[in-house]
């Protein structure tokens, strides 16, 4: 990161923008609490992951170029999503490997971070001064866990929240069954995976299930409601930033 105050941008993600804008506001509060004033570019859009996953690479590449132009002026890009961070960091360079902008894309991808890894690995901050006196289980989204390798960053932040009791799931590496379009294409398999994840979380007697990706949380909250499981599904930023 360059000398002087870093220019940091918040990449909101389309799910957060459409379904839970309070997560974006909470992310800003967390960043402000640690001294980072994040800009929110008004012309940002979806990163294109649904197009890429569903076999439309040309259209996804158009969005990737637009995304790059929007966020290229910043020293760091932070997003409350391991999934979208993975799209930018890992999939964009592959998608645009032979594109004239390939070098620029790799440079921006290299300085794009999921929220918890930005706090812990870049800023070296684990205690953000949060208080949440509840028993909490943590669900690591697949992209946070397997691509970002940052599940321990989220856990480190949760362990430093005053009053919070972190309990581990019996199968912490199991997918919840969301998987973007996976839950649409394979609803029976997705539902079975969801039941297993919710049973795992309920067996911990946790009051809240916390994760870093809104897709997982919407999936888990919907399943919990249908199964009448009393479990709040919250984004990590909401816990760290105050509800």
PDB file of C-alpha atoms in Angstrom:
ATOM      1  CA  UNK A   1       0.000   0.000   0.000  1.00  0.00           C
ATOM      2  CA  UNK A   2       1.293   3.480  -0.853  1.00  0.00           C
ATOM      3  CA  UNK A   3       2.696   5.881   1.760  1.00  0.00           C
ATOM      4  CA  UNK A   4       0.235   8.327   3.332  1.00  0.00           C
ATOM      5  CA  UNK A   5      -3.454   7.825   3.945  1.00  0.00           C
ATOM      6  CA  UNK A   6      -4.556   4.928   1.776  1.00  0.00           C
ATOM      7  CA  UNK A   7      -7.376   5.459  -0.625  1.00  0.00           C
ATOM      8  CA  UNK A   8      -9.738   2.626   0.236  1.00  0.00           C
ATOM      9  CA  UNK A   9     -12.919   1.759  -1.639  1.00  0.00           C
ATOM     10  CA  UNK A  10     -15.850  -0.298  -0.416  1.00  0.00           C
ATOM     11  CA  UNK A  11     -17.105  -2.810  -2.958  1.00  0.00           C
ATOM     12  CA  UNK A  12     -20.657  -3.295  -1.691  1.00  0.00           C
ATOM     13  CA  UNK A  13     -21.650  -6.379  -3.833  1.00  0.00           C
ATOM     14  CA  UNK A  14     -25.034  -6.702  -5.480  1.00  0.00           C
ATOM     15  CA  UNK A  15     -26.554  -9.035  -2.862  1.00  0.00           C
ATOM     16  CA  UNK A  16     -25.708  -6.604  -0.067  1.00  0.00           C
ATOM     17  CA  UNK A  17     -26.966  -3.672  -2.132  1.00  0.00           C
ATOM     18  CA  UNK A  18     -30.283  -5.333  -2.943  1.00  0.00           C
ATOM     19  CA  UNK A  19     -31.050  -7.380   0.179  1.00  0.00           C
ATOM     20  CA  UNK A  20     -29.061  -6.062   3.142  1.00  0.00           C
ATOM     21  CA  UNK A  21     -27.638  -2.559   2.705  1.00  0.00           C
ATOM     22  CA  UNK A  22     -27.214  -2.444   6.475  1.00  0.00           C
ATOM     23  CA  UNK A  23     -24.242  -4.785   5.988  1.00  0.00           C
ATOM     24  CA  UNK A  24     -22.541  -2.159   3.815  1.00  0.00           C
ATOM     25  CA  UNK A  25     -23.217   0.509   6.426  1.00  0.00           C
ATOM     26  CA  UNK A  26     -21.869  -1.787   9.155  1.00  0.00           C
ATOM     27  CA  UNK A  27     -18.741  -2.431   7.080  1.00  0.00           C
ATOM     28  CA  UNK A  28     -18.164   1.301   6.793  1.00  0.00           C
ATOM     29  CA  UNK A  29     -18.611   1.705  10.552  1.00  0.00           C
ATOM     30  CA  UNK A  30     -16.027  -1.001  11.226  1.00  0.00           C
ATOM     31  CA  UNK A  31     -13.547   0.563   8.831  1.00  0.00           C
ATOM     32  CA  UNK A  32     -14.099   4.025  10.285  1.00  0.00           C
ATOM     33  CA  UNK A  33     -13.550   2.623  13.775  1.00  0.00           C
ATOM     34  CA  UNK A  34     -10.073   1.486  12.769  1.00  0.00           C
ATOM     35  CA  UNK A  35      -9.295   4.773  11.039  1.00  0.00           C
ATOM     36  CA  UNK A  36     -10.168   3.959   7.433  1.00  0.00           C
ATOM     37  CA  UNK A  37     -12.556   6.247   5.548  1.00  0.00           C
ATOM     38  CA  UNK A  38     -13.736   4.085   2.676  1.00  0.00           C
ATOM     39  CA  UNK A  39     -15.175   5.642  -0.447  1.00  0.00           C
ATOM     40  CA  UNK A  40     -18.202   4.029  -2.069  1.00  0.00           C
ATOM     41  CA  UNK A  41     -17.971   4.497  -5.856  1.00  0.00           C
ATOM     42  CA  UNK A  42     -21.480   5.192  -7.093  1.00  0.00           C
ATOM     43  CA  UNK A  43     -21.022   3.511 -10.453  1.00  0.00           C
ATOM     44  CA  UNK A  44     -20.027   0.116  -9.101  1.00  0.00           C
ATOM     45  CA  UNK A  45     -21.973  -2.927 -10.297  1.00  0.00           C
ATOM     46  CA  UNK A  46     -22.058  -6.683  -9.852  1.00  0.00           C
ATOM     47  CA  UNK A  47     -18.655  -8.340 -10.256  1.00  0.00           C
ATOM     48  CA  UNK A  48     -20.133 -10.715 -12.829  1.00  0.00           C
ATOM     49  CA  UNK A  49     -19.718 -13.947 -10.916  1.00  0.00           C
ATOM     50  CA  UNK A  50     -23.236 -15.274 -11.830  1.00  0.00           C
ATOM     51  CA  UNK A  51     -22.492 -14.721 -15.527  1.00  0.00           C
ATOM     52  CA  UNK A  52     -19.137 -16.410 -15.243  1.00  0.00           C
ATOM     53  CA  UNK A  53     -20.523 -19.393 -13.338  1.00  0.00           C
ATOM     54  CA  UNK A  54     -23.372 -19.847 -15.793  1.00  0.00           C
ATOM     55  CA  UNK A  55     -21.216 -19.935 -18.925  1.00  0.00           C
ATOM     56  CA  UNK A  56     -21.209 -16.366 -20.218  1.00  0.00           C
ATOM     57  CA  UNK A  57     -17.508 -15.428 -20.137  1.00  0.00           C
ATOM     58  CA  UNK A  58     -17.752 -12.626 -22.701  1.00  0.00           C
ATOM     59  CA  UNK A  59     -20.450 -10.819 -20.739  1.00  0.00           C
ATOM     60  CA  UNK A  60     -18.581 -11.479 -17.474  1.00  0.00           C
ATOM     61  CA  UNK A  61     -15.440 -10.013 -19.038  1.00  0.00           C
ATOM     62  CA  UNK A  62     -17.328  -6.819 -19.893  1.00  0.00           C
ATOM     63  CA  UNK A  63     -18.329  -6.431 -16.252  1.00  0.00           C
ATOM     64  CA  UNK A  64     -14.800  -7.264 -15.109  1.00  0.00           C
ATOM     65  CA  UNK A  65     -13.367  -4.450 -17.240  1.00  0.00           C
ATOM     66  CA  UNK A  66     -15.969  -2.026 -15.903  1.00  0.00           C
ATOM     67  CA  UNK A  67     -15.264  -3.147 -12.342  1.00  0.00           C
ATOM     68  CA  UNK A  68     -11.541  -2.641 -12.892  1.00  0.00           C
ATOM     69  CA  UNK A  69     -12.056   0.884 -14.230  1.00  0.00           C
ATOM     70  CA  UNK A  70     -14.213   1.770 -11.214  1.00  0.00           C
ATOM     71  CA  UNK A  71     -11.802   0.514  -8.567  1.00  0.00           C
ATOM     72  CA  UNK A  72      -8.408   0.973 -10.225  1.00  0.00           C
ATOM     73  CA  UNK A  73      -7.831   4.464  -8.695  1.00  0.00           C
ATOM     74  CA  UNK A  74      -7.807   3.059  -5.146  1.00  0.00           C
ATOM     75  CA  UNK A  75      -4.960   1.654  -3.077  1.00  0.00           C
ATOM     76  CA  UNK A  76      -7.172  -1.077  -1.629  1.00  0.00           C
ATOM     77  CA  UNK A  77     -10.648  -2.452  -2.279  1.00  0.00           C
ATOM     78  CA  UNK A  78     -12.550  -4.035   0.607  1.00  0.00           C
ATOM     79  CA  UNK A  79     -15.694  -6.095   0.288  1.00  0.00           C
ATOM     80  CA  UNK A  80     -17.918  -7.878   2.824  1.00  0.00           C
ATOM     81  CA  UNK A  81     -17.839 -11.038   0.720  1.00  0.00           C
ATOM     82  CA  UNK A  82     -15.293 -13.797   0.347  1.00  0.00           C
ATOM     83  CA  UNK A  83     -17.102 -14.895  -2.787  1.00  0.00           C
ATOM     84  CA  UNK A  84     -16.854 -11.578  -4.628  1.00  0.00           C
ATOM     85  CA  UNK A  85     -13.287 -11.025  -3.421  1.00  0.00           C
ATOM     86  CA  UNK A  86     -12.420 -14.402  -4.927  1.00  0.00           C
ATOM     87  CA  UNK A  87     -14.045 -13.474  -8.228  1.00  0.00           C
ATOM     88  CA  UNK A  88     -11.893 -10.374  -8.512  1.00  0.00           C
ATOM     89  CA  UNK A  89      -8.672 -11.837  -7.182  1.00  0.00           C
ATOM     90  CA  UNK A  90      -8.704 -15.284  -8.660  1.00  0.00           C
ATOM     91  CA  UNK A  91     -11.182 -15.434 -11.529  1.00  0.00           C
ATOM     92  CA  UNK A  92     -10.629 -12.030 -13.180  1.00  0.00           C
ATOM     93  CA  UNK A  93      -6.946 -12.698 -13.972  1.00  0.00           C
ATOM     94  CA  UNK A  94      -7.940 -16.023 -15.533  1.00  0.00           C
ATOM     95  CA  UNK A  95     -10.863 -14.539 -17.429  1.00  0.00           C
ATOM     96  CA  UNK A  96      -8.793 -11.674 -18.869  1.00  0.00           C
ATOM     97  CA  UNK A  97      -5.458 -13.469 -19.154  1.00  0.00           C
ATOM     98  CA  UNK A  98      -5.047 -12.563 -22.850  1.00  0.00           C
ATOM     99  CA  UNK A  99      -6.839  -9.210 -22.635  1.00  0.00           C
ATOM    100  CA  UNK A 100      -4.868  -5.982 -23.260  1.00  0.00           C
ATOM    101  CA  UNK A 101      -5.859  -4.955 -19.742  1.00  0.00           C
ATOM    102  CA  UNK A 102      -4.574  -8.162 -18.140  1.00  0.00           C
ATOM    103  CA  UNK A 103      -1.760  -6.435 -16.267  1.00  0.00           C
ATOM    104  CA  UNK A 104      -4.022  -3.726 -14.882  1.00  0.00           C
ATOM    105  CA  UNK A 105      -6.572  -6.312 -13.809  1.00  0.00           C
ATOM    106  CA  UNK A 106      -3.940  -8.355 -11.970  1.00  0.00           C
ATOM    107  CA  UNK A 107      -2.745  -5.227 -10.159  1.00  0.00           C
ATOM    108  CA  UNK A 108      -6.227  -4.299  -8.901  1.00  0.00           C
ATOM    109  CA  UNK A 109      -7.020  -7.906  -8.062  1.00  0.00           C
ATOM    110  CA  UNK A 110      -3.871  -8.067  -5.945  1.00  0.00           C
ATOM    111  CA  UNK A 111      -5.103  -5.234  -3.714  1.00  0.00           C
ATOM    112  CA  UNK A 112      -8.691  -6.459  -3.270  1.00  0.00           C
ATOM    113  CA  UNK A 113      -9.597  -7.964   0.100  1.00  0.00           C
ATOM    114  CA  UNK A 114     -12.462  -9.557   1.971  1.00  0.00           C
ATOM    115  CA  UNK A 115     -13.265  -7.489   5.078  1.00  0.00           C
ATOM    116  CA  UNK A 116     -11.859  -9.785   7.766  1.00  0.00           C
ATOM    117  CA  UNK A 117      -8.587 -10.440   5.948  1.00  0.00           C
ATOM    118  CA  UNK A 118      -8.147  -6.707   5.305  1.00  0.00           C
ATOM    119  CA  UNK A 119      -8.547  -5.994   9.017  1.00  0.00           C
ATOM    120  CA  UNK A 120      -6.341  -8.820  10.272  1.00  0.00           C
ATOM    121  CA  UNK A 121      -3.720  -9.284   7.556  1.00  0.00           C
ATOM    122  CA  UNK A 122      -3.375  -5.773   6.140  1.00  0.00           C
ATOM    123  CA  UNK A 123      -4.174  -3.514   9.088  1.00  0.00           C
ATOM    124  CA  UNK A 124      -3.068  -6.031  11.758  1.00  0.00           C
ATOM    125  CA  UNK A 125      -6.206  -5.323  13.764  1.00  0.00           C
ATOM    126  CA  UNK A 126      -8.179  -8.001  15.602  1.00  0.00           C
ATOM    127  CA  UNK A 127      -9.991  -5.956  18.243  1.00  0.00           C
ATOM    128  CA  UNK A 128     -12.339  -3.390  16.680  1.00  0.00           C
ATOM    129  CA  UNK A 129     -13.970  -2.472  19.983  1.00  0.00           C
ATOM    130  CA  UNK A 130     -17.171  -4.419  19.386  1.00  0.00           C
ATOM    131  CA  UNK A 131     -19.503  -5.853  22.024  1.00  0.00           C
ATOM    132  CA  UNK A 132     -21.949  -8.692  21.367  1.00  0.00           C
ATOM    133  CA  UNK A 133     -22.882 -10.676  24.501  1.00  0.00           C
ATOM    134  CA  UNK A 134     -24.207 -13.784  22.810  1.00  0.00           C
ATOM    135  CA  UNK A 135     -23.258 -17.382  22.017  1.00  0.00           C
ATOM    136  CA  UNK A 136     -22.185 -17.440  18.360  1.00  0.00           C
ATOM    137  CA  UNK A 137     -21.284 -20.113  15.804  1.00  0.00           C
ATOM    138  CA  UNK A 138     -19.296 -19.214  12.704  1.00  0.00           C
ATOM    139  CA  UNK A 139     -20.004 -20.517   9.205  1.00  0.00           C
ATOM    140  CA  UNK A 140     -17.052 -20.057   6.854  1.00  0.00           C
ATOM    141  CA  UNK A 141     -18.295 -19.596   3.304  1.00  0.00           C
ATOM    142  CA  UNK A 142     -16.587 -21.825   0.754  1.00  0.00           C
ATOM    143  CA  UNK A 143     -14.804 -18.949  -0.975  1.00  0.00           C
ATOM    144  CA  UNK A 144     -13.617 -17.388   2.294  1.00  0.00           C
ATOM    145  CA  UNK A 145     -12.361 -20.754   3.483  1.00  0.00           C
ATOM    146  CA  UNK A 146     -10.968 -22.358   0.351  1.00  0.00           C
ATOM    147  CA  UNK A 147     -10.014 -19.450  -1.901  1.00  0.00           C
ATOM    148  CA  UNK A 148      -9.242 -16.553   0.432  1.00  0.00           C
ATOM    149  CA  UNK A 149      -7.937 -18.827   3.190  1.00  0.00           C
ATOM    150  CA  UNK A 150      -9.253 -16.254   5.644  1.00  0.00           C
ATOM    151  CA  UNK A 151     -11.651 -18.162   7.911  1.00  0.00           C
ATOM    152  CA  UNK A 152      -9.171 -17.785  10.765  1.00  0.00           C
ATOM    153  CA  UNK A 153      -9.208 -14.001  10.264  1.00  0.00           C
ATOM    154  CA  UNK A 154     -12.955 -13.896  10.883  1.00  0.00           C
ATOM    155  CA  UNK A 155     -12.613 -16.171  13.916  1.00  0.00           C
ATOM    156  CA  UNK A 156      -9.809 -13.986  15.321  1.00  0.00           C
ATOM    157  CA  UNK A 157     -12.051 -10.929  15.085  1.00  0.00           C
ATOM    158  CA  UNK A 158     -14.982 -12.722  16.722  1.00  0.00           C
ATOM    159  CA  UNK A 159     -12.796 -13.927  19.604  1.00  0.00           C
ATOM    160  CA  UNK A 160     -11.939 -10.314  20.424  1.00  0.00           C
ATOM    161  CA  UNK A 161     -15.567  -9.155  20.605  1.00  0.00           C
ATOM    162  CA  UNK A 162     -16.489  -8.343  24.194  1.00  0.00           C
ATOM    163  CA  UNK A 163     -19.026 -10.752  25.646  1.00  0.00           C
ATOM    164  CA  UNK A 164     -19.136 -13.006  22.591  1.00  0.00           C
ATOM    165  CA  UNK A 165     -18.818 -16.745  23.163  1.00  0.00           C
ATOM    166  CA  UNK A 166     -17.590 -18.420  19.976  1.00  0.00           C
ATOM    167  CA  UNK A 167     -18.551 -22.070  19.576  1.00  0.00           C
ATOM    168  CA  UNK A 168     -17.320 -24.312  16.772  1.00  0.00           C
ATOM    169  CA  UNK A 169     -19.518 -26.278  14.427  1.00  0.00           C
ATOM    170  CA  UNK A 170     -18.961 -30.034  14.287  1.00  0.00           C
ATOM    171  CA  UNK A 171     -18.331 -29.740  10.526  1.00  0.00           C
ATOM    172  CA  UNK A 172     -16.962 -26.222  10.025  1.00  0.00           C
ATOM    173  CA  UNK A 173     -15.719 -26.871   6.485  1.00  0.00           C
ATOM    174  CA  UNK A 174     -19.038 -28.151   5.131  1.00  0.00           C
ATOM    175  CA  UNK A 175     -20.818 -26.019   2.511  1.00  0.00           C
ATOM    176  CA  UNK A 176     -24.264 -24.705   3.424  1.00  0.00           C
ATOM    177  CA  UNK A 177     -25.607 -25.645  -0.025  1.00  0.00           C
ATOM    178  CA  UNK A 178     -26.082 -22.137  -1.390  1.00  0.00           C
ATOM    179  CA  UNK A 179     -23.338 -21.965  -4.017  1.00  0.00           C
ATOM    180  CA  UNK A 180     -24.938 -19.199  -6.070  1.00  0.00           C
ATOM    181  CA  UNK A 181     -26.710 -20.859  -8.970  1.00  0.00           C
ATOM    182  CA  UNK A 182     -26.011 -24.294  -7.463  1.00  0.00           C
ATOM    183  CA  UNK A 183     -29.040 -23.938  -5.189  1.00  0.00           C
ATOM    184  CA  UNK A 184     -31.187 -23.145  -8.236  1.00  0.00           C
ATOM    185  CA  UNK A 185     -29.877 -25.921 -10.463  1.00  0.00           C
ATOM    186  CA  UNK A 186     -29.719 -28.612  -7.781  1.00  0.00           C
ATOM    187  CA  UNK A 187     -32.391 -27.665  -5.224  1.00  0.00           C
ATOM    188  CA  UNK A 188     -32.729 -31.129  -3.666  1.00  0.00           C
ATOM    189  CA  UNK A 189     -28.998 -31.449  -3.003  1.00  0.00           C
ATOM    190  CA  UNK A 190     -28.840 -27.854  -1.814  1.00  0.00           C
ATOM    191  CA  UNK A 191     -31.732 -28.402   0.603  1.00  0.00           C
ATOM    192  CA  UNK A 192     -30.106 -31.515   2.063  1.00  0.00           C
ATOM    193  CA  UNK A 193     -26.827 -29.646   2.647  1.00  0.00           C
ATOM    194  CA  UNK A 194     -28.765 -26.774   4.219  1.00  0.00           C
ATOM    195  CA  UNK A 195     -30.530 -29.119   6.640  1.00  0.00           C
ATOM    196  CA  UNK A 196     -27.194 -30.599   7.725  1.00  0.00           C
ATOM    197  CA  UNK A 197     -25.658 -27.161   8.272  1.00  0.00           C
ATOM    198  CA  UNK A 198     -28.632 -25.892  10.266  1.00  0.00           C
ATOM    199  CA  UNK A 199     -28.719 -29.069  12.373  1.00  0.00           C
ATOM    200  CA  UNK A 200     -25.002 -28.610  13.065  1.00  0.00           C
ATOM    201  CA  UNK A 201     -25.520 -24.983  14.104  1.00  0.00           C
ATOM    202  CA  UNK A 202     -28.597 -25.716  16.233  1.00  0.00           C
ATOM    203  CA  UNK A 203     -26.762 -28.488  18.083  1.00  0.00           C
ATOM    204  CA  UNK A 204     -24.248 -25.936  19.409  1.00  0.00           C
ATOM    205  CA  UNK A 205     -27.050 -24.041  21.174  1.00  0.00           C
ATOM    206  CA  UNK A 206     -25.740 -20.878  19.517  1.00  0.00           C
ATOM    207  CA  UNK A 207     -28.019 -17.849  19.481  1.00  0.00           C
ATOM    208  CA  UNK A 208     -26.571 -16.552  16.226  1.00  0.00           C
ATOM    209  CA  UNK A 209     -24.876 -17.983  13.160  1.00  0.00           C
ATOM    210  CA  UNK A 210     -22.356 -15.534  11.722  1.00  0.00           C
ATOM    211  CA  UNK A 211     -20.805 -15.589   8.272  1.00  0.00           C
ATOM    212  CA  UNK A 212     -19.059 -13.296   5.811  1.00  0.00           C
ATOM    213  CA  UNK A 213     -21.161 -13.854   2.710  1.00  0.00           C
ATOM    214  CA  UNK A 214     -24.733 -12.680   2.297  1.00  0.00           C
ATOM    215  CA  UNK A 215     -25.673 -15.472  -0.105  1.00  0.00           C
ATOM    216  CA  UNK A 216     -24.947 -18.060   2.588  1.00  0.00           C
ATOM    217  CA  UNK A 217     -26.789 -15.989   5.185  1.00  0.00           C
ATOM    218  CA  UNK A 218     -29.927 -15.548   3.073  1.00  0.00           C
ATOM    219  CA  UNK A 219     -29.923 -19.283   2.362  1.00  0.00           C
ATOM    220  CA  UNK A 220     -29.425 -20.179   6.023  1.00  0.00           C
ATOM    221  CA  UNK A 221     -31.996 -17.676   7.284  1.00  0.00           C
ATOM    222  CA  UNK A 222     -34.605 -18.920   4.838  1.00  0.00           C
ATOM    223  CA  UNK A 223     -34.004 -22.537   5.794  1.00  0.00           C
ATOM    224  CA  UNK A 224     -34.013 -21.707   9.476  1.00  0.00           C
ATOM    225  CA  UNK A 225     -37.326 -19.907   9.141  1.00  0.00           C
ATOM    226  CA  UNK A 226     -38.927 -22.807   7.271  1.00  0.00           C
ATOM    227  CA  UNK A 227     -37.640 -25.297   9.830  1.00  0.00           C
ATOM    228  CA  UNK A 228     -38.609 -23.044  12.745  1.00  0.00           C
ATOM    229  CA  UNK A 229     -35.064 -22.973  14.106  1.00  0.00           C
ATOM    230  CA  UNK A 230     -34.493 -20.040  16.454  1.00  0.00           C
ATOM    231  CA  UNK A 231     -31.150 -18.871  15.081  1.00  0.00           C
ATOM    232  CA  UNK A 232     -30.237 -15.336  14.000  1.00  0.00           C
ATOM    233  CA  UNK A 233     -28.173 -15.261  10.838  1.00  0.00           C
ATOM    234  CA  UNK A 234     -25.844 -12.259  10.875  1.00  0.00           C
ATOM    235  CA  UNK A 235     -23.029 -10.901   8.783  1.00  0.00           C
ATOM    236  CA  UNK A 236     -19.673 -10.519  10.502  1.00  0.00           C
ATOM    237  CA  UNK A 237     -19.764  -6.778   9.792  1.00  0.00           C
ATOM    238  CA  UNK A 238     -23.040  -6.438  11.724  1.00  0.00           C
ATOM    239  CA  UNK A 239     -21.470  -8.021  14.799  1.00  0.00           C
ATOM    240  CA  UNK A 240     -18.261  -5.984  14.523  1.00  0.00           C
ATOM    241  CA  UNK A 241     -20.001  -2.752  13.621  1.00  0.00           C
ATOM    242  CA  UNK A 242     -22.879  -2.909  16.082  1.00  0.00           C
ATOM    243  CA  UNK A 243     -26.364  -3.892  14.992  1.00  0.00           C
TER     244      UNK A 243
END
